[in-house]
Each structure stands twice: as structure tokens, then as C-alpha cells.
mmCIF file of C-alpha atoms in Angstrom:
data_model
loop_
_atom_site.group_PDB
_atom_site.id
_atom_site.type_symbol
_atom_site.label_atom_id
_atom_site.label_comp_id
_atom_site.label_asym_id
_atom_site.label_seq_id
_atom_site.Cartn_x
_atom_site.Cartn_y
_atom_site.Cartn_z
ATOM 1 C CA MET A 13 212.461 88.846 38.010
ATOM 2 C CA MET A 14 210.456 86.580 39.222
ATOM 3 C CA GLY A 15 209.675 86.519 42.080
ATOM 4 C CA SER A 16 209.594 84.616 44.115
ATOM 5 C CA ARG A 17 206.030 84.587 45.417
ATOM 6 C CA HIS A 18 204.729 81.427 44.421
ATOM 7 C CA ARG A 19 202.394 78.864 45.869
ATOM 8 C CA LEU A 20 204.721 78.325 48.836
ATOM 9 C CA GLN A 21 204.460 81.952 49.869
ATOM 10 C CA ILE A 22 200.698 82.156 49.413
ATOM 11 C CA LEU A 23 200.269 78.994 51.510
ATOM 12 C CA LEU A 24 202.384 80.493 54.289
ATOM 13 C CA ILE A 25 200.405 83.731 54.201
ATOM 14 C CA LEU A 26 197.079 81.933 54.455
ATOM 15 C CA LEU A 27 198.305 79.764 57.322
ATOM 16 C CA ILE A 28 199.516 82.736 59.334
ATOM 17 C CA LEU A 29 196.268 84.595 58.705
ATOM 18 C CA LEU A 30 194.305 81.610 59.940
ATOM 19 C CA ILE A 31 196.463 81.072 63.023
ATOM 20 C CA ASN A 32 196.827 84.682 64.099
ATOM 21 C CA GLY A 33 193.569 86.136 62.832
ATOM 22 C CA CYS A 34 195.424 88.934 61.032
ATOM 23 C CA THR A 35 193.838 91.175 58.463
ATOM 24 C CA VAL A 36 194.984 90.787 54.872
ATOM 25 C CA GLY A 37 197.121 93.767 53.923
ATOM 26 C CA LYS A 38 199.013 94.051 57.216
ATOM 27 C CA GLY A 39 201.651 91.400 56.476
ATOM 28 C CA SER A 40 203.142 89.887 59.611
ATOM 29 C CA GLY A 41 202.486 92.987 61.704
ATOM 30 C CA ILE A 42 206.216 93.641 62.169
ATOM 31 C CA PHE A 43 207.534 96.655 60.321
ATOM 32 C CA PRO A 44 211.023 98.097 60.002
ATOM 33 C CA PRO A 45 211.949 101.729 60.621
ATOM 34 C CA ALA A 46 210.863 104.107 57.868
ATOM 35 C CA ALA A 47 212.941 103.598 54.745
ATOM 36 C CA ASP A 48 214.382 106.404 52.673
ATOM 37 C CA THR A 49 212.456 106.648 49.382
ATOM 38 C CA ASN A 50 215.101 108.795 47.690
ATOM 39 C CA ALA A 51 218.335 107.010 48.578
ATOM 40 C CA GLN A 52 221.357 107.511 46.334
ATOM 41 C CA PRO A 53 223.809 104.641 46.758
ATOM 42 C CA PRO A 54 227.456 105.040 45.838
ATOM 43 C CA VAL A 55 228.392 103.696 42.420
ATOM 44 C CA SER A 56 230.030 100.307 42.774
ATOM 45 C CA ALA A 57 232.985 99.197 40.681
ATOM 46 C CA ASP A 58 230.968 97.630 37.871
ATOM 47 C CA ASP A 59 227.922 99.902 37.978
ATOM 48 C CA ASP A 60 227.707 101.765 34.661
ATOM 49 C CA GLY A 61 225.349 104.402 36.077
ATOM 50 C CA ARG A 62 222.564 103.931 33.533
ATOM 51 C CA ASP A 63 218.939 104.836 34.247
ATOM 52 C CA TYR A 64 216.459 102.115 35.221
ATOM 53 C CA LYS A 65 212.714 101.716 35.642
ATOM 54 C CA ILE A 66 211.490 98.776 37.709
ATOM 55 C CA PHE A 67 208.088 97.431 38.736
ATOM 56 C CA ILE A 68 207.542 95.592 42.016
ATOM 57 C CA ALA A 69 204.265 93.707 42.458
ATOM 58 C CA ASN A 70 203.120 93.556 46.077
ATOM 59 C CA GLY A 71 201.189 90.427 46.986
ATOM 60 C CA LEU A 72 199.418 91.700 50.103
ATOM 61 C CA SER A 73 198.585 95.287 49.128
ATOM 62 C CA GLU A 74 197.801 94.106 45.570
ATOM 63 C CA ASN A 75 199.470 97.015 43.832
ATOM 64 C CA VAL A 76 202.623 97.986 41.970
ATOM 65 C CA THR A 77 205.517 100.058 43.306
ATOM 66 C CA HIS A 78 207.423 102.031 40.644
ATOM 67 C CA VAL A 79 211.171 102.328 41.272
ATOM 68 C CA GLU A 80 213.520 104.266 39.037
ATOM 69 C CA ARG A 81 217.014 105.628 38.889
ATOM 70 C CA THR A 82 217.510 108.870 36.990
ATOM 71 C CA ASN A 83 220.940 110.501 36.788
ATOM 72 C CA GLY A 84 222.151 108.314 39.629
ATOM 73 C CA VAL A 85 219.290 109.097 42.005
ATOM 74 C CA TRP A 86 216.866 106.364 43.054
ATOM 75 C CA SER A 87 213.238 107.257 43.715
ATOM 76 C CA VAL A 88 210.083 105.353 44.584
ATOM 77 C CA THR A 89 206.440 105.983 43.708
ATOM 78 C CA GLN A 90 203.991 103.931 45.742
ATOM 79 C CA ASP A 91 200.775 102.323 44.522
ATOM 80 C CA VAL A 92 200.961 103.389 40.878
ATOM 81 C CA LEU A 93 198.652 100.599 39.727
ATOM 82 C CA GLN A 94 196.250 98.068 41.229
ATOM 83 C CA THR A 95 196.871 94.418 40.434
ATOM 84 C CA GLY A 96 194.664 91.390 40.735
ATOM 85 C CA ILE A 97 194.856 89.070 43.743
ATOM 86 C CA ALA A 98 198.288 87.602 44.566
ATOM 87 C CA PRO A 99 200.455 88.774 41.640
ATOM 88 C CA SER A 100 203.159 86.131 41.217
ATOM 89 C CA HIS A 101 205.079 86.949 38.024
ATOM 90 C CA MET A 102 205.712 89.822 35.629
ATOM 91 C CA VAL A 103 207.073 89.811 32.079
ATOM 92 C CA VAL A 104 207.904 92.780 29.850
ATOM 93 C CA ARG A 105 207.666 92.358 26.078
ATOM 94 C CA ASP A 106 207.289 94.838 23.223
ATOM 95 C CA GLY A 107 206.681 97.766 25.542
ATOM 96 C CA LEU A 108 203.960 96.079 27.612
ATOM 97 C CA CYS A 109 204.056 94.512 31.072
ATOM 98 C CA TYR A 110 202.148 91.294 31.729
ATOM 99 C CA ILE A 111 201.206 90.541 35.350
ATOM 100 C CA VAL A 112 200.159 87.016 36.309
ATOM 101 C CA ASN A 113 197.573 87.237 39.114
ATOM 102 C CA SER A 114 197.451 83.843 40.806
ATOM 103 C CA LEU A 115 194.320 84.045 42.932
ATOM 104 C CA SER A 116 192.193 86.111 40.569
ATOM 105 C CA ASN A 117 193.107 83.755 37.705
ATOM 106 C CA SER A 118 194.153 86.350 35.192
ATOM 107 C CA ILE A 119 196.884 87.941 33.116
ATOM 108 C CA GLN A 120 196.796 91.716 33.431
ATOM 109 C CA VAL A 121 198.185 93.631 30.438
ATOM 110 C CA VAL A 122 199.680 96.966 31.464
ATOM 111 C CA ASP A 123 201.042 100.021 29.670
ATOM 112 C CA PRO A 124 204.079 100.793 31.883
ATOM 113 C CA SER A 125 204.462 104.326 30.517
ATOM 114 C CA ALA A 126 200.863 105.402 31.089
ATOM 115 C CA LEU A 127 200.596 103.206 34.226
ATOM 116 C CA THR A 128 197.232 101.904 33.121
ATOM 117 C CA THR A 129 195.707 98.478 32.638
ATOM 118 C CA ILE A 130 194.843 97.910 28.975
ATOM 119 C CA HIS A 131 192.873 94.718 29.459
ATOM 120 C CA GLU A 132 192.777 91.519 31.499
ATOM 121 C CA ILE A 133 192.749 87.926 30.274
ATOM 122 C CA SER A 134 191.078 85.181 32.301
ATOM 123 C CA THR A 135 192.760 81.794 32.581
ATOM 124 C CA GLY A 136 189.578 80.302 34.030
ATOM 125 C CA ALA A 137 188.185 79.830 37.519
ATOM 126 C CA GLY A 138 190.292 77.624 39.787
ATOM 127 C CA THR A 139 193.335 77.528 37.511
ATOM 128 C CA ASN A 140 195.734 79.455 39.815
ATOM 129 C CA PRO A 141 198.211 80.708 37.154
ATOM 130 C CA LYS A 142 201.794 81.094 38.403
ATOM 131 C CA PHE A 143 204.218 81.912 35.568
ATOM 132 C CA MET A 144 204.149 82.649 31.852
ATOM 133 C CA ALA A 145 206.578 82.437 28.942
ATOM 134 C CA PHE A 146 206.067 83.804 25.444
ATOM 135 C CA VAL A 147 205.919 81.396 22.500
ATOM 136 C CA THR A 148 205.243 84.061 19.854
ATOM 137 C CA ASP A 149 204.588 87.789 20.068
ATOM 138 C CA SER A 150 200.919 87.094 20.728
ATOM 139 C CA THR A 151 200.851 83.706 22.478
ATOM 140 C CA ALA A 152 202.238 82.490 25.788
ATOM 141 C CA LEU A 153 202.345 79.355 27.879
ATOM 142 C CA VAL A 154 200.964 79.787 31.401
ATOM 143 C CA THR A 155 201.508 77.293 34.224
ATOM 144 C CA CYS A 156 198.435 76.662 36.366
ATOM 145 C CA TYR A 157 199.107 75.237 39.800
ATOM 146 C CA ILE A 158 195.666 74.103 40.987
ATOM 147 C CA SER A 159 194.278 72.834 37.675
ATOM 148 C CA ASN A 160 197.607 71.051 37.060
ATOM 149 C CA GLU A 161 198.005 72.136 33.455
ATOM 150 C CA VAL A 162 199.884 74.420 31.099
ATOM 151 C CA LEU A 163 197.696 76.689 28.991
ATOM 152 C CA LEU A 164 198.533 78.152 25.599
ATOM 153 C CA VAL A 165 196.921 81.593 25.738
ATOM 154 C CA ASP A 166 196.130 84.032 22.928
ATOM 155 C CA LEU A 167 197.245 87.490 24.123
ATOM 156 C CA ASP A 168 196.083 89.389 21.032
ATOM 157 C CA PRO A 169 193.910 92.300 22.234
ATOM 158 C CA GLY A 170 191.414 91.560 19.476
ATOM 159 C CA ALA A 171 190.812 87.944 20.482
ATOM 160 C CA SER A 172 187.417 87.115 21.914
ATOM 161 C CA PRO A 173 187.348 86.046 25.608
ATOM 162 C CA GLU A 174 185.847 82.648 24.826
ATOM 163 C CA ASN A 175 188.681 81.845 22.384
ATOM 164 C CA ARG A 176 191.627 82.937 24.515
ATOM 165 C CA ILE A 177 192.658 79.429 25.598
ATOM 166 C CA LEU A 178 194.122 77.815 22.502
ATOM 167 C CA LYS A 179 195.206 74.591 24.165
ATOM 168 C CA SER A 180 195.330 72.917 27.564
ATOM 169 C CA ILE A 181 198.256 70.595 28.261
ATOM 170 C CA ASN A 182 197.359 68.303 31.133
ATOM 171 C CA LEU A 183 200.291 67.370 33.351
ATOM 172 C CA PRO A 184 200.941 63.927 34.853
ATOM 173 C CA ASP A 185 199.660 63.077 38.312
ATOM 174 C CA THR A 186 199.246 60.009 40.513
ATOM 175 C CA GLY A 187 200.781 56.913 38.971
ATOM 176 C CA ASP A 188 202.920 58.836 36.496
ATOM 177 C CA LEU A 189 205.113 60.684 39.008
ATOM 178 C CA PRO A 190 207.929 59.505 41.306
ATOM 179 C CA GLY A 191 206.516 59.068 44.805
ATOM 180 C CA ASP A 192 207.845 58.419 48.290
ATOM 181 C CA THR A 193 204.697 56.468 49.200
ATOM 182 C CA PRO A 194 201.660 55.069 47.366
ATOM 183 C CA ASP A 195 199.753 58.238 48.289
ATOM 184 C CA PRO A 196 198.755 60.444 45.335
ATOM 185 C CA THR A 197 200.974 63.299 44.172
ATOM 186 C CA TYR A 198 200.389 66.066 41.645
ATOM 187 C CA ALA A 199 202.776 67.826 39.265
ATOM 188 C CA ARG A 200 201.919 71.382 40.481
ATOM 189 C CA PRO A 201 203.756 73.437 37.834
ATOM 190 C CA GLY A 202 205.703 76.610 38.587
ATOM 191 C CA GLY A 203 208.313 78.329 36.435
ATOM 192 C CA ILE A 204 208.457 77.867 32.668
ATOM 193 C CA VAL A 205 210.823 78.857 29.847
ATOM 194 C CA VAL A 206 210.672 78.564 26.064
ATOM 195 C CA VAL A 207 213.866 77.570 24.252
ATOM 196 C CA GLY A 208 213.478 77.377 20.486
ATOM 197 C CA ASN A 209 210.818 74.826 19.638
ATOM 198 C CA ARG A 210 210.608 73.463 23.173
ATOM 199 C CA ALA A 211 209.231 74.608 26.512
ATOM 200 C CA PHE A 212 210.322 73.416 29.939
ATOM 201 C CA ALA A 213 208.103 73.610 33.015
ATOM 202 C CA ALA A 214 209.310 73.077 36.583
ATOM 203 C CA CYS A 215 206.926 70.871 38.567
ATOM 204 C CA SER A 216 206.985 70.483 42.342
ATOM 205 C CA ASN A 217 205.438 66.994 42.614
ATOM 206 C CA LEU A 218 203.474 67.554 45.802
ATOM 207 C CA ASN A 219 201.100 65.516 47.916
ATOM 208 C CA SER A 220 197.647 66.594 49.098
ATOM 209 C CA MET A 221 199.239 68.674 51.895
ATOM 210 C CA HIS A 222 201.255 70.630 49.314
ATOM 211 C CA GLU A 223 204.467 69.081 50.574
ATOM 212 C CA ALA A 224 207.046 67.236 48.503
ATOM 213 C CA GLY A 225 205.707 63.770 47.720
ATOM 214 C CA GLY A 226 208.693 62.686 45.647
ATOM 215 C CA GLN A 227 211.461 64.085 43.478
ATOM 216 C CA GLY A 228 210.692 67.177 41.431
ATOM 217 C CA ILE A 229 210.427 66.953 37.660
ATOM 218 C CA VAL A 230 210.846 69.061 34.531
ATOM 219 C CA ILE A 231 208.232 68.614 31.823
ATOM 220 C CA GLU A 232 209.452 69.116 28.244
ATOM 221 C CA ILE A 233 206.779 70.328 25.811
ATOM 222 C CA ALA A 234 207.254 70.122 22.037
ATOM 223 C CA LEU A 235 206.215 73.234 20.119
ATOM 224 C CA PRO A 236 204.141 74.164 18.222
ATOM 225 C CA ALA A 237 202.271 70.888 18.799
ATOM 226 C CA GLY A 238 201.933 71.546 22.520
ATOM 227 C CA GLU A 239 202.541 67.920 23.444
ATOM 228 C CA ILE A 240 204.618 66.549 26.332
ATOM 229 C CA SER A 241 207.764 65.055 24.794
ATOM 230 C CA SER A 242 209.678 63.975 27.896
ATOM 231 C CA VAL A 243 209.747 64.047 31.691
ATOM 232 C CA ILE A 244 213.071 64.625 33.467
ATOM 233 C CA GLU A 245 213.275 63.392 37.056
ATOM 234 C CA LEU A 246 215.459 65.526 39.324
ATOM 235 C CA SER A 247 217.425 65.071 42.533
ATOM 236 C CA GLY A 248 215.776 68.097 44.163
ATOM 237 C CA ARG A 249 212.369 68.155 45.824
ATOM 238 C CA ASP A 250 209.624 70.768 45.514
ATOM 239 C CA THR A 251 210.969 72.118 42.214
ATOM 240 C CA THR A 252 209.944 75.725 41.707
ATOM 241 C CA GLN A 253 211.754 77.433 38.849
ATOM 242 C CA VAL A 254 213.793 77.093 35.657
ATOM 243 C CA ILE A 255 216.199 79.556 34.053
ATOM 244 C CA HIS A 256 217.587 79.672 30.531
ATOM 245 C CA SER A 257 220.220 82.318 29.847
ATOM 246 C CA PRO A 258 221.984 83.402 26.637
ATOM 247 C CA ARG A 259 225.155 83.021 28.702
ATOM 248 C CA PHE A 260 224.546 79.250 28.705
ATOM 249 C CA PRO A 261 222.561 78.500 25.532
ATOM 250 C CA ASP A 262 222.756 74.710 25.930
ATOM 251 C CA ARG A 263 221.988 74.651 29.623
ATOM 252 C CA LEU A 264 218.782 74.644 31.643
ATOM 253 C CA ILE A 265 219.143 75.629 35.316
ATOM 254 C CA VAL A 266 216.539 74.219 37.692
ATOM 255 C CA MET A 267 215.873 75.200 41.322
ATOM 256 C CA SER A 268 214.242 73.032 43.981
ATOM 257 C CA ALA A 269 213.249 74.484 47.361
ATOM 258 C CA GLY A 270 213.478 71.159 49.220
ATOM 259 C CA ASP A 271 211.318 69.698 51.958
ATOM 260 C CA HIS A 272 208.715 71.760 53.767
ATOM 261 C CA THR A 273 206.117 71.046 56.436
ATOM 262 C CA ILE A 274 203.348 73.243 57.801
ATOM 263 C CA GLU A 275 204.669 72.802 61.328
ATOM 264 C CA GLU A 276 208.390 73.384 60.745
ATOM 265 C CA GLY A 277 208.597 75.316 57.467
ATOM 266 C CA PHE A 278 211.493 74.672 55.102
ATOM 267 C CA THR A 279 214.358 72.420 56.128
ATOM 268 C CA GLY A 280 216.891 74.110 53.832
ATOM 269 C CA ASN A 281 217.845 71.121 51.663
ATOM 270 C CA GLY A 282 217.520 73.017 48.384
ATOM 271 C CA ILE A 283 219.239 71.927 45.188
ATOM 272 C CA VAL A 284 220.292 73.636 41.941
ATOM 273 C CA GLU A 285 220.614 71.314 38.951
ATOM 274 C CA SER A 286 221.744 71.885 35.369
ATOM 275 C CA ILE A 287 220.385 69.958 32.393
ATOM 276 C CA ASP A 288 222.188 69.616 29.056
ATOM 277 C CA LEU A 289 219.589 70.695 26.500
ATOM 278 C CA ASN A 290 221.198 68.566 23.792
ATOM 279 C CA SER A 291 221.234 65.267 25.667
ATOM 280 C CA GLY A 292 218.560 65.873 28.295
ATOM 281 C CA GLU A 293 221.003 64.667 30.949
ATOM 282 C CA ILE A 294 221.630 66.308 34.336
ATOM 283 C CA PHE A 295 225.323 67.220 34.520
ATOM 284 C CA GLN A 296 225.590 69.398 37.642
ATOM 285 C CA VAL A 297 223.888 68.994 41.022
ATOM 286 C CA ILE A 298 224.594 71.617 43.700
ATOM 287 C CA GLU A 299 223.270 71.263 47.241
ATOM 288 C CA VAL A 300 222.676 74.646 48.870
ATOM 289 C CA ASP A 301 222.044 75.703 52.446
ATOM 290 C CA GLY A 302 218.626 77.199 51.872
ATOM 291 C CA SER A 303 215.391 76.885 49.911
ATOM 292 C CA PRO A 304 215.701 78.536 46.506
ATOM 293 C CA PHE A 305 212.487 79.703 44.840
ATOM 294 C CA GLY A 306 214.052 81.349 41.800
ATOM 295 C CA GLY A 307 216.794 83.760 40.868
ATOM 296 C CA GLU A 308 218.926 85.529 38.294
ATOM 297 C CA ILE A 309 222.386 85.194 36.826
ATOM 298 C CA GLY A 310 224.610 88.156 37.635
ATOM 299 C CA ALA A 311 228.192 89.244 37.018
ATOM 300 C CA ASP A 312 230.851 86.513 36.698
ATOM 301 C CA ASP A 313 228.042 84.002 36.081
ATOM 302 C CA ILE A 314 227.064 83.936 39.729
ATOM 303 C CA LEU A 315 223.516 82.712 40.297
ATOM 304 C CA PHE A 316 221.712 84.796 42.929
ATOM 305 C CA LEU A 317 218.785 82.934 44.454
ATOM 306 C CA GLU A 318 215.683 83.927 46.384
ATOM 307 C CA ASN A 319 215.606 82.017 49.633
ATOM 308 C CA GLY A 320 212.453 80.760 51.325
ATOM 309 C CA LEU A 321 214.383 79.638 54.397
ATOM 310 C CA ASP A 322 215.528 83.015 55.707
ATOM 311 C CA SER A 323 216.333 86.612 54.823
ATOM 312 C CA SER A 324 219.442 85.888 52.795
ATOM 313 C CA ILE A 325 220.416 85.522 49.158
ATOM 314 C CA ILE A 326 221.948 82.214 48.124
ATOM 315 C CA ARG A 327 224.907 82.458 45.726
ATOM 316 C CA VAL A 328 226.206 79.746 43.401
ATOM 317 C CA ASP A 329 229.113 79.869 40.943
ATOM 318 C CA LEU A 330 227.632 78.202 37.883
ATOM 319 C CA LYS A 331 231.020 77.625 36.266
ATOM 320 C CA THR A 332 232.603 75.734 39.147
ATOM 321 C CA GLY A 333 229.511 74.477 40.950
ATOM 322 C CA GLU A 334 230.770 76.096 44.141
ATOM 323 C CA VAL A 335 228.355 77.408 46.761
ATOM 324 C CA LEU A 336 229.423 80.874 47.884
ATOM 325 C CA GLU A 337 228.646 82.619 51.148
ATOM 326 C CA ASN A 338 225.090 83.937 51.377
ATOM 327 C CA PHE A 339 224.384 87.655 51.266
ATOM 328 C CA ASN A 340 222.391 88.440 54.418
ATOM 329 C CA LEU A 341 219.574 90.977 54.296
ATOM 330 C CA PRO A 342 218.489 92.985 57.347
ATOM 331 C CA THR A 343 215.820 91.114 59.310
ATOM 332 C CA TYR A 344 212.844 92.594 61.176
ATOM 333 C CA GLY A 345 210.922 89.728 62.706
ATOM 334 C CA ILE A 346 211.097 86.102 61.624
ATOM 335 C CA SER A 347 207.787 85.104 60.019
ATOM 336 C CA LEU A 348 207.869 85.462 56.233
ATOM 337 C CA SER A 349 211.199 87.288 56.365
ATOM 338 C CA TYR A 350 212.902 86.019 53.219
ATOM 339 C CA ALA A 351 214.344 87.204 49.908
ATOM 340 C CA SER A 352 211.247 87.159 47.702
ATOM 341 C CA SER A 353 212.429 88.585 44.349
ATOM 342 C CA ILE A 354 215.740 89.478 42.725
ATOM 343 C CA VAL A 355 216.950 91.539 39.772
ATOM 344 C CA ALA A 356 220.649 91.449 38.808
ATOM 345 C CA LEU A 357 222.094 94.643 37.263
ATOM 346 C CA PRO A 358 225.678 95.631 36.421
ATOM 347 C CA GLY A 359 227.356 96.112 39.781
ATOM 348 C CA LEU A 360 224.085 95.855 41.695
ATOM 349 C CA ILE A 361 221.748 93.232 43.096
ATOM 350 C CA LEU A 362 218.201 94.343 43.839
ATOM 351 C CA ALA A 363 216.364 92.136 46.319
ATOM 352 C CA THR A 364 213.064 92.471 48.133
ATOM 353 C CA ASN A 365 212.279 91.105 51.574
ATOM 354 C CA PHE A 366 208.663 89.977 51.862
ATOM 355 C CA ASN A 367 208.321 90.743 55.569
ATOM 356 C CA THR A 368 210.104 94.090 55.732
ATOM 357 C CA ASP A 369 208.425 95.609 52.643
ATOM 358 C CA ILE A 370 211.834 96.854 51.577
ATOM 359 C CA LEU A 371 213.846 96.779 48.352
ATOM 360 C CA TYR A 372 217.535 96.417 49.183
ATOM 361 C CA LEU A 373 220.249 97.582 46.796
ATOM 362 C CA LEU A 374 223.384 95.513 47.289
ATOM 363 C CA GLU A 375 226.879 95.724 45.871
ATOM 364 C CA SER A 376 227.137 92.617 43.708
ATOM 365 C CA LEU A 377 230.591 91.449 44.847
ATOM 366 C CA THR A 378 230.434 92.044 48.596
ATOM 367 C CA GLY A 379 226.718 92.066 49.414
ATOM 368 C CA GLU A 380 227.049 95.450 51.121
ATOM 369 C CA VAL A 381 223.637 97.100 51.467
ATOM 370 C CA LEU A 382 223.929 100.422 49.636
ATOM 371 C CA ALA A 383 220.364 101.632 50.080
ATOM 372 C CA GLU A 384 216.886 100.657 51.281
ATOM 373 C CA LEU A 385 213.774 101.662 49.363
ATOM 374 C CA GLN A 386 210.197 101.237 50.570
ATOM 375 C CA THR A 387 207.876 98.956 48.604
ATOM 376 C CA GLY A 388 204.221 98.079 49.115
ATOM 377 C CA ASP A 389 202.979 95.337 51.427
ATOM 378 C CA GLY A 390 204.472 91.928 50.674
ATOM 379 C CA PRO A 391 206.741 92.541 47.645
ATOM 380 C CA ASP A 392 206.526 89.339 45.663
ATOM 381 C CA ALA A 393 207.699 89.884 42.069
ATOM 382 C CA MET A 394 210.006 92.340 40.357
ATOM 383 C CA VAL A 395 210.808 93.135 36.744
ATOM 384 C CA LEU A 396 213.077 95.530 34.880
ATOM 385 C CA VAL A 397 210.699 97.616 32.774
ATOM 386 C CA GLU A 398 213.165 99.880 31.011
ATOM 387 C CA GLN A 399 216.840 100.764 31.009
ATOM 388 C CA ASP A 400 218.861 103.511 29.385
ATOM 389 C CA GLU A 401 220.852 102.042 26.519
#
């Protein structure tokens, strides 16, 4: 649901724009054939046929695509809502959708039924918010990449703008982080989850070139105090995301994209690690052939991962630690062609490709592409808004 659509993607976009002199909003300039906006895929073995409503936030066109399935038929409505600049994450809670806009430094609160923006909350100039996780019904922790902090934000619509930021939790930097060299590194937080009275934030640990400067870390924050209680050093580098699932209540799953350079891109040495929430110890380390940004747990406890290396979905069996064969997505051009967001549904995997501006519906066991639906420009985050119970 996240999408992936983080700092790594924004950096790539800016670099390509600078090198090629492209205009923002045109992506890479390579487009696939027209996609069917009313495709009806066959029902796979485990698909229960329920209705769904899904939002896709598009990073380049800065709008939301509305996808839904009604009575087995998928349909798409383009540009139903304008977002801020570079939407990177969406969360649905209590009937509202919260969009984290990274480059306009805001959280946009949306009524998904009326398709209107209710109000917008500023995280402050230069903060670069990436992800959010609810602490209570009206407060959330927000990771801020550039300002290198985690903010506790009051989301109550009645709160005054000047009192929105309840607390700033400064993250460690040079001298307090594992480093390859004496050069400074910075935590650079990404994904975050709240588990009981603790929060866990994935931190990339990057140098001044926004490349891995040492091993990634997970910051543990004690709640409600909002104080850092421990720092867990990982095997992976450029750590981007954390997942906590009811399927594994005592387990934290952490994804690291691996090494990346401006000249060569990602090398594909990504790692998925699992932390025992009772002991704080890492008990499973899985090396994958790719660069995972984030993902979702699907049927049979298979972890489906966004992949910054290429246009494929990485698959990991969380029970056995086995790396399964990737699901390959259709590719149109190379630059920025990668799986950028994933939603796992019964019998279905929904995955966007950033370059093709397409949402692919895949059978969850075989990876067969059942349908292609058009999104906006640069789909970067996806969330399940509603499903028929």
C-alpha cells in the first residue's frame, strides 16, 4: 500500500529531468499501447469476487486515479482528485484517506466518498515527509527524510495550525550511526509502524550523495513518551520500509534496497530481515535478487515486494525464508520501469509500474497478468479504500 515512491524514486526522477531536459508530467517519454480501462479478468482460484475501491496516487501528474471492481467488472476513473507534490504514502482510517505529500510538506485529508480534500496539514518547510502511522485516532507519527526526524502530528480537524506538531523526535546522525568511512551519514527515515506502545522507523543511513553510507537501522520509539528506546543495526543497506502483520504479531519485517549509485543505479543486493519483537534480535536474513522498497503479505504468507531494480515483483516465503521466482511485469522502456506499489488481495496481486503508467492485475499463484488498467503519470502509492464485506 505503500508505495513505493520514496526518496529513491524522487531522486531518480530529478536526475533524469536534469539530464534529459524533460518536462515534469511526461514521465520518461516512453508510453505503452493504450490500456483497457474496463478490463474484466477471470476469477482466479482464491478470488472471492468481492467489490473493491482503490486509490492510486500518481507522483508525476500529482493526482489520484480511482479504481474499483463492481460485480466482477473493473473500471478506472482518471484524475478524481489533485494531490500535493510527490505523494508518497496513503493511509485509510475511520472513513478518511490521508495522503503524505513529500515535496509540498503536507498531509492531505481526503473524503474518499465525496472525492474532496477536507483540509491539509503542514509538516513544516523542508521536512520532506515520507510515511505516517497512527498512534491514536487523532495523532500520527510522520517520518521526515530531509529534516531527519519523526514528528508526532495532531490530525484533529479542530487543532490550530501552529499547534499541529506535538513533538519532534530527532534521529541520530554522524557519529551515532554505523559508517563505512569517517564521512558523515544521516538516518534518513522511511517507513514506520506502530505496534502497541512502540513505534519502529526504518532508516536508510545515507551519505551526502544519498547513497548507503553504512548498514541500515531500525529506530525503536517508546510511546507515549516519544523517546528513542533502542537502535537496531541491520545487515541490509539503504533500509526503506517495515511491515508488521497480524499474521506475525511478534515479528517485524524490514526491507533494505541495497547499494545504489547515481551512475549505475541499484546493484540488486537487497535484503529482507525479520526482528523478534520480544527480544529485539534479528532471526531471519534473506538475500534477494533485487532492490525492495516495500511490499505486502499475500496468500500463504508470501511477501510480495516492490522492486527498484527492474519491472518485476520479488517474492519471499516468510515461513521458510525461501526466495521464490520473481513475477515479471511487462516492460516498455528501461528508465524508471519498476514495480512501484503493491496491494495483495485474495487471489490477486495489484501492482503498478512507474514507467508504464499501468496497474497490472496478476493471479497470485502464477503471476499471470489478468488485466491492465491505466493510471495517471508515475503511479507511486496505492491503498485499498473500501471492500465489500
